[in-house]
CSV table of C-alpha atoms in Angstrom, one decimal:
chain,number,residue,atom,x,y,z
A,1,MET,CA,15.5,12.0,4.5
A,2,ILE,CA,19.5,12.9,3.5
A,3,SER,CA,21.5,14.6,6.5
A,4,LEU,CA,24.6,16.9,5.4
A,5,THR,CA,27.4,17.8,8.5
A,6,ASP,CA,30.0,19.7,8.3
A,7,PHE,CA,30.4,18.6,4.6
A,8,SER,CA,33.3,19.5,2.8
A,9,ILE,CA,34.1,17.7,-0.7
A,10,GLY,CA,37.1,19.2,-3.5
A,11,PHE,CA,38.3,18.0,-6.8
A,12,GLY,CA,42.4,17.9,-7.5
A,13,ASN,CA,43.1,21.0,-5.0
A,14,LYS,CA,39.7,22.7,-5.6
A,15,VAL,CA,37.5,22.7,-3.2
A,16,LEU,CA,33.8,22.3,-4.7
A,17,LEU,CA,31.7,21.8,-1.2
A,18,ASP,CA,32.4,24.0,2.2
A,19,LYS,CA,31.7,22.8,5.6
A,20,ILE,CA,27.3,22.3,4.5
A,21,SER,CA,25.3,21.3,6.3
A,22,THR,CA,21.0,21.4,4.6
A,23,ASP,CA,18.4,17.9,5.4
A,24,PHE,CA,17.0,17.4,1.9
A,25,ARG,CA,13.8,15.7,3.6
A,26,SER,CA,11.5,13.7,2.5
A,27,GLY,CA,8.1,14.0,0.6
A,28,THR,CA,10.1,16.6,-1.1
A,29,LEU,CA,11.0,17.0,-4.2
A,30,THR,CA,14.5,19.0,-4.1
A,31,ALA,CA,16.1,20.2,-7.9
A,32,LEU,CA,19.7,20.7,-8.1
A,33,ILE,CA,21.9,23.4,-9.8
A,34,GLY,CA,24.7,24.5,-10.7
A,35,ARG,CA,27.0,25.5,-13.1
A,36,ASN,CA,29.2,22.7,-15.1
A,37,GLY,CA,32.0,22.3,-12.9
A,38,ALA,CA,30.6,22.9,-9.7
A,39,GLY,CA,30.4,19.8,-7.8
A,40,LYS,CA,26.7,18.5,-8.3
A,41,SER,CA,27.9,14.8,-9.6
A,42,THR,CA,30.7,15.0,-7.7
A,43,LEU,CA,27.7,15.1,-4.7
A,44,LEU,CA,25.5,13.5,-5.9
A,45,SER,CA,28.2,10.6,-5.9
A,46,ALA,CA,28.8,11.0,-2.3
A,47,ILE,CA,26.0,10.9,-0.9
A,48,CYS,CA,25.8,7.2,-3.4
A,49,GLY,CA,29.1,6.1,-1.4
A,50,LEU,CA,30.5,6.2,-4.5
A,51,ASN,CA,33.0,9.1,-3.3
A,52,THR,CA,34.1,8.6,-0.1
A,53,ASP,CA,37.2,11.2,-0.2
A,54,TYR,CA,35.4,13.8,1.7
A,55,SER,CA,35.4,15.8,5.5
A,56,GLY,CA,31.9,16.2,7.9
A,57,GLU,CA,29.4,13.6,7.7
A,58,ILE,CA,26.3,11.7,5.5
A,59,PHE,CA,23.3,10.5,7.0
A,60,ILE,CA,21.1,8.3,5.7
A,61,GLU,CA,17.2,8.5,7.1
A,62,GLY,CA,19.2,8.8,9.8
A,63,LYS,CA,22.1,5.7,9.9
A,64,ASN,CA,25.8,7.5,9.6
A,65,LEU,CA,27.1,7.2,5.9
A,66,ARG,CA,30.6,6.0,6.5
A,67,GLU,CA,29.9,3.0,8.9
A,68,LEU,CA,27.0,1.4,6.3
A,69,SER,CA,27.7,-1.6,4.4
A,70,SER,CA,26.7,-1.9,0.6
A,71,SER,CA,23.8,-4.2,1.0
A,72,SER,CA,22.2,-2.2,3.8
A,73,LEU,CA,22.6,1.2,1.5
A,74,SER,CA,21.2,-1.0,-1.1
A,75,ARG,CA,18.2,-1.2,0.8
A,76,LEU,CA,18.0,2.6,1.8
A,77,LEU,CA,18.8,4.7,-1.6
A,78,ALA,CA,18.7,3.9,-5.6
A,79,PHE,CA,20.5,6.2,-7.7
A,80,VAL,CA,19.0,6.6,-11.2
A,81,HIS,CA,21.9,7.3,-13.6
A,82,THR,CA,22.0,9.3,-16.5
A,83,LYS,CA,22.8,7.1,-18.9
A,84,ARG,CA,20.7,3.6,-20.3
A,85,PRO,CA,22.1,0.9,-20.0
A,86,HIS,CA,23.1,-1.0,-23.1
A,87,ILE,CA,22.2,-5.0,-23.1
A,88,SER,CA,21.2,-6.7,-25.3
A,89,ASN,CA,18.3,-8.9,-25.6
A,90,MET,CA,17.6,-7.2,-21.8
A,91,LYS,CA,14.5,-7.2,-21.3
A,92,CYS,CA,12.2,-5.0,-19.7
A,93,ARG,CA,10.9,-6.7,-16.7
A,94,ASP,CA,14.3,-8.1,-15.6
A,95,ILE,CA,16.3,-3.9,-15.3
A,96,VAL,CA,13.3,-3.9,-13.7
A,97,GLY,CA,14.2,-7.0,-11.3
A,98,LEU,CA,17.1,-5.5,-10.9
A,99,GLY,CA,15.8,-3.2,-8.6
A,100,ARG,CA,15.3,-6.6,-6.4
A,101,THR,CA,18.6,-7.9,-5.5
A,102,PRO,CA,19.3,-6.2,-2.3
A,103,TYR,CA,16.5,-8.5,-1.6
A,104,THR,CA,16.8,-11.4,-2.9
A,105,ASN,CA,19.1,-15.3,-2.4
A,106,TRP,CA,22.3,-15.6,-3.3
A,107,ILE,CA,21.1,-16.5,-6.5
A,108,GLY,CA,19.1,-13.6,-7.2
A,109,GLN,CA,15.9,-15.6,-7.2
A,110,LEU,CA,12.9,-13.0,-7.0
A,111,SER,CA,9.4,-13.9,-4.4
A,112,GLU,CA,6.4,-13.4,-4.8
A,113,THR,CA,6.8,-10.5,-3.1
A,114,ASP,CA,8.8,-8.7,-5.4
A,115,ASN,CA,7.0,-10.1,-8.3
A,116,HIS,CA,4.4,-8.3,-7.2
A,117,LEU,CA,6.1,-5.1,-6.6
A,118,ILE,CA,8.3,-5.5,-9.9
A,119,ASP,CA,4.3,-4.9,-11.3
A,120,GLU,CA,3.4,-2.4,-9.5
A,121,ALA,CA,6.5,0.0,-10.3
A,122,LEU,CA,6.1,-0.8,-14.1
A,123,ASN,CA,2.3,0.0,-13.5
A,124,TYR,CA,3.4,3.4,-11.0
A,125,VAL,CA,5.7,4.5,-14.7
A,126,GLY,CA,2.9,3.7,-16.9
A,127,MET,CA,5.4,1.8,-18.3
A,128,GLN,CA,3.0,-2.5,-17.4
A,129,SER,CA,2.6,-2.8,-21.5
A,130,PHE,CA,6.8,-2.5,-21.9
A,131,SER,CA,7.3,-5.3,-20.0
A,132,ASN,CA,8.5,-7.8,-22.3
A,133,ARG,CA,9.8,-4.7,-24.1
A,134,LYS,CA,14.1,-5.3,-24.8
A,135,MET,CA,15.7,-1.5,-23.2
A,136,ASP,CA,18.3,-1.2,-26.9
A,137,SER,CA,14.2,-0.8,-28.8
A,138,LEU,CA,13.1,1.9,-26.2
A,139,SER,CA,13.3,6.0,-26.7
A,140,ASP,CA,15.4,7.9,-24.2
A,141,GLY,CA,11.8,9.3,-22.5
A,142,GLU,CA,10.4,5.1,-22.2
A,143,ALA,CA,13.5,3.9,-20.9
A,144,GLN,CA,14.1,6.9,-18.3
A,145,ARG,CA,11.0,5.2,-17.7
A,146,ILE,CA,12.1,2.0,-16.7
A,147,MET,CA,14.7,3.5,-15.3
A,148,VAL,CA,12.9,5.1,-12.2
A,149,ALA,CA,10.9,1.8,-12.3
A,150,ARG,CA,13.7,-0.2,-10.8
A,151,ALA,CA,14.0,2.3,-8.4
A,152,ILE,CA,10.6,2.0,-7.4
A,153,ALA,CA,11.3,-1.7,-7.4
A,154,GLN,CA,14.1,-1.5,-5.0
A,155,ASP,CA,11.9,-0.6,-2.7
A,156,THR,CA,13.9,2.8,-1.0
A,157,PRO,CA,13.2,5.9,1.1
A,158,VAL,CA,15.6,7.4,-0.8
A,159,ILE,CA,15.8,7.8,-4.5
A,160,VAL,CA,19.0,9.5,-6.1
A,161,LEU,CA,18.7,11.0,-9.9
A,162,ASP,CA,21.9,12.1,-11.7
A,163,GLU,CA,19.9,14.5,-14.5
A,164,PRO,CA,17.7,12.2,-15.3
A,165,THR,CA,16.0,14.9,-18.1
A,166,SER,CA,18.4,15.2,-20.1
A,167,PHE,CA,18.2,14.1,-24.0
A,168,LEU,CA,14.6,13.9,-23.5
A,169,ASP,CA,12.5,16.1,-25.1
A,170,LEU,CA,10.5,18.9,-23.8
A,171,PRO,CA,6.8,17.3,-23.0
A,172,THR,CA,8.9,14.7,-21.8
A,173,ARG,CA,11.1,16.3,-19.5
A,174,PHE,CA,7.9,17.7,-17.3
A,175,GLU,CA,6.0,14.6,-17.8
A,176,LEU,CA,9.4,12.5,-15.6
A,177,GLY,CA,9.4,15.5,-13.4
A,178,GLU,CA,5.2,14.9,-13.0
A,179,LEU,CA,6.1,11.7,-11.6
A,180,LEU,CA,9.3,12.0,-9.8
A,181,LYS,CA,6.6,14.5,-8.1
A,182,GLY,CA,3.8,12.5,-7.1
A,183,LEU,CA,6.8,10.0,-6.5
A,184,ALA,CA,7.3,11.9,-3.1
A,185,HIS,CA,4.4,13.3,-2.3
A,186,GLN,CA,2.4,9.9,-2.6
A,187,LYS,CA,5.1,7.9,-1.8
A,188,ASN,CA,7.0,9.8,1.1
A,189,LYS,CA,10.2,9.4,-0.3
A,190,THR,CA,13.1,12.0,-0.9
A,191,ILE,CA,14.2,12.2,-4.2
A,192,LEU,CA,17.1,14.5,-4.9
A,193,PHE,CA,18.1,15.6,-8.6
A,194,SER,CA,20.5,16.7,-10.9
A,195,THR,CA,19.0,18.8,-13.5
A,196,HIS,CA,20.1,21.7,-15.9
A,197,GLU,CA,16.9,22.7,-17.0
A,198,LEU,CA,15.6,25.7,-14.7
A,199,ASP,CA,12.2,24.8,-15.7
A,200,ILE,CA,11.5,21.7,-14.7
A,201,ALA,CA,13.3,22.9,-11.1
A,202,LEU,CA,11.4,26.5,-10.9
A,203,GLU,CA,8.5,24.9,-11.5
A,204,MET,CA,7.9,20.9,-10.9
A,205,SER,CA,10.4,20.6,-7.7
A,206,ASP,CA,9.7,21.4,-4.3
A,207,ASN,CA,13.2,22.8,-2.8
A,208,ILE,CA,16.3,24.3,-5.4
A,209,ALA,CA,19.4,23.3,-3.7
A,210,LEU,CA,21.5,25.6,-5.5
A,211,ILE,CA,25.6,25.3,-5.6
A,212,ASN,CA,27.9,28.3,-6.7
A,213,ASP,CA,31.1,29.6,-4.8
A,214,GLY,CA,31.7,26.3,-2.5
A,215,ASN,CA,28.9,27.1,-1.0
A,216,LEU,CA,25.0,24.8,-0.9
A,217,TYR,CA,21.4,26.6,-0.8
A,218,ASN,CA,19.2,24.4,0.3
A,219,LEU,CA,15.5,26.7,0.3
A,220,PRO,CA,12.2,25.8,-0.5
A,221,VAL,CA,11.6,27.1,-4.7
A,222,ASP,CA,9.5,30.0,-3.9
A,223,GLU,CA,12.1,31.2,-1.8
A,224,MET,CA,15.1,30.3,-4.1
A,225,LYS,CA,13.3,33.0,-6.4
A,226,LYS,CA,12.8,36.0,-4.1
A,227,SER,CA,16.5,35.3,-2.7
A,228,GLY,CA,18.5,36.7,-6.4
A,229,LEU,CA,20.3,33.9,-5.8
A,230,ILE,CA,19.5,31.9,-9.5
A,231,GLN,CA,20.3,35.2,-10.3
A,232,LYS,CA,23.2,35.7,-9.1
A,233,LEU,CA,24.3,31.9,-10.5
A,234,PHE,CA,23.6,33.1,-13.8
A,235,LYS,CA,24.7,36.3,-13.9
A,236,SER,CA,25.7,36.3,-17.9
A,237,SER,CA,21.9,35.5,-18.3
A,238,ALA,CA,20.1,38.1,-15.3
A,239,SER,CA,16.9,39.0,-17.2
A,240,PHE,CA,16.7,36.2,-19.4
A,241,ILE,CA,16.6,34.1,-15.8
A,242,THR,CA,14.3,36.9,-14.5
A,243,ARG,CA,12.3,36.8,-17.0
A,244,LEU,CA,12.0,32.7,-16.6
A,245,MET,CA,11.0,33.3,-13.1
A,246,ASP,CA,8.1,35.2,-13.1
A,247,SER,CA,6.3,33.0,-15.9
A,248,TYR,CA,5.9,30.4,-13.2
A,249,LYS,CA,2.8,30.5,-9.9
A,250,PHE,CA,3.8,28.9,-6.7
A,251,ASN,CA,0.9,29.1,-5.5
A,252,ASP,CA,0.3,24.9,-6.1
A,253,LEU,CA,4.1,24.8,-4.5
């Protein structure tokens, strides 16, 4: 679980989030939405320990982020960045194996357990047959699955992703959304991802966390839909947004 308590953060003289308190719970997939510059990436950077210029507290699995070493944090949280790595001649299995770094010895030697978890991660994302393929030979969708596999191999209770569906075509976006939702539910993980794709947020997520005017509203998808907050955020396109939300059913969420 991720918990924010009286959390505030800004950029320069601009306050992006002001005294936010909320929880992102285990076993759930939460989509973080907001306009450009609202603070989505800034919030994720803070949660991942990459930006410490904030007030209030962040707790990861009940542990205060400020008191965690980088080694301890790497066993609690895995981060998947928007950009795919471009490392010449590096095989997919080696990329996934990097997820085991927090647990290996000082020379990075993989144990039998490490190799088993790497195989499990590749199988989970349907990429076992790509094990010996080089990352530079993959499509964007395939590369993103490998990066998710690396996060799975890291074996953390929390996974944070910054716009994982960017640059993907529509079918691949929904496939990745299904994968993340299954991972949250089946492995009881806390998964938080930022996105600009409202259709993915509405269809795939358990909860939507919406940033607007320094506030963060974290609600189940059906409650968020009824709240009017999404229409307010995208007021210039309110009629289109309303039609989009009306096209999704929430009985099975």
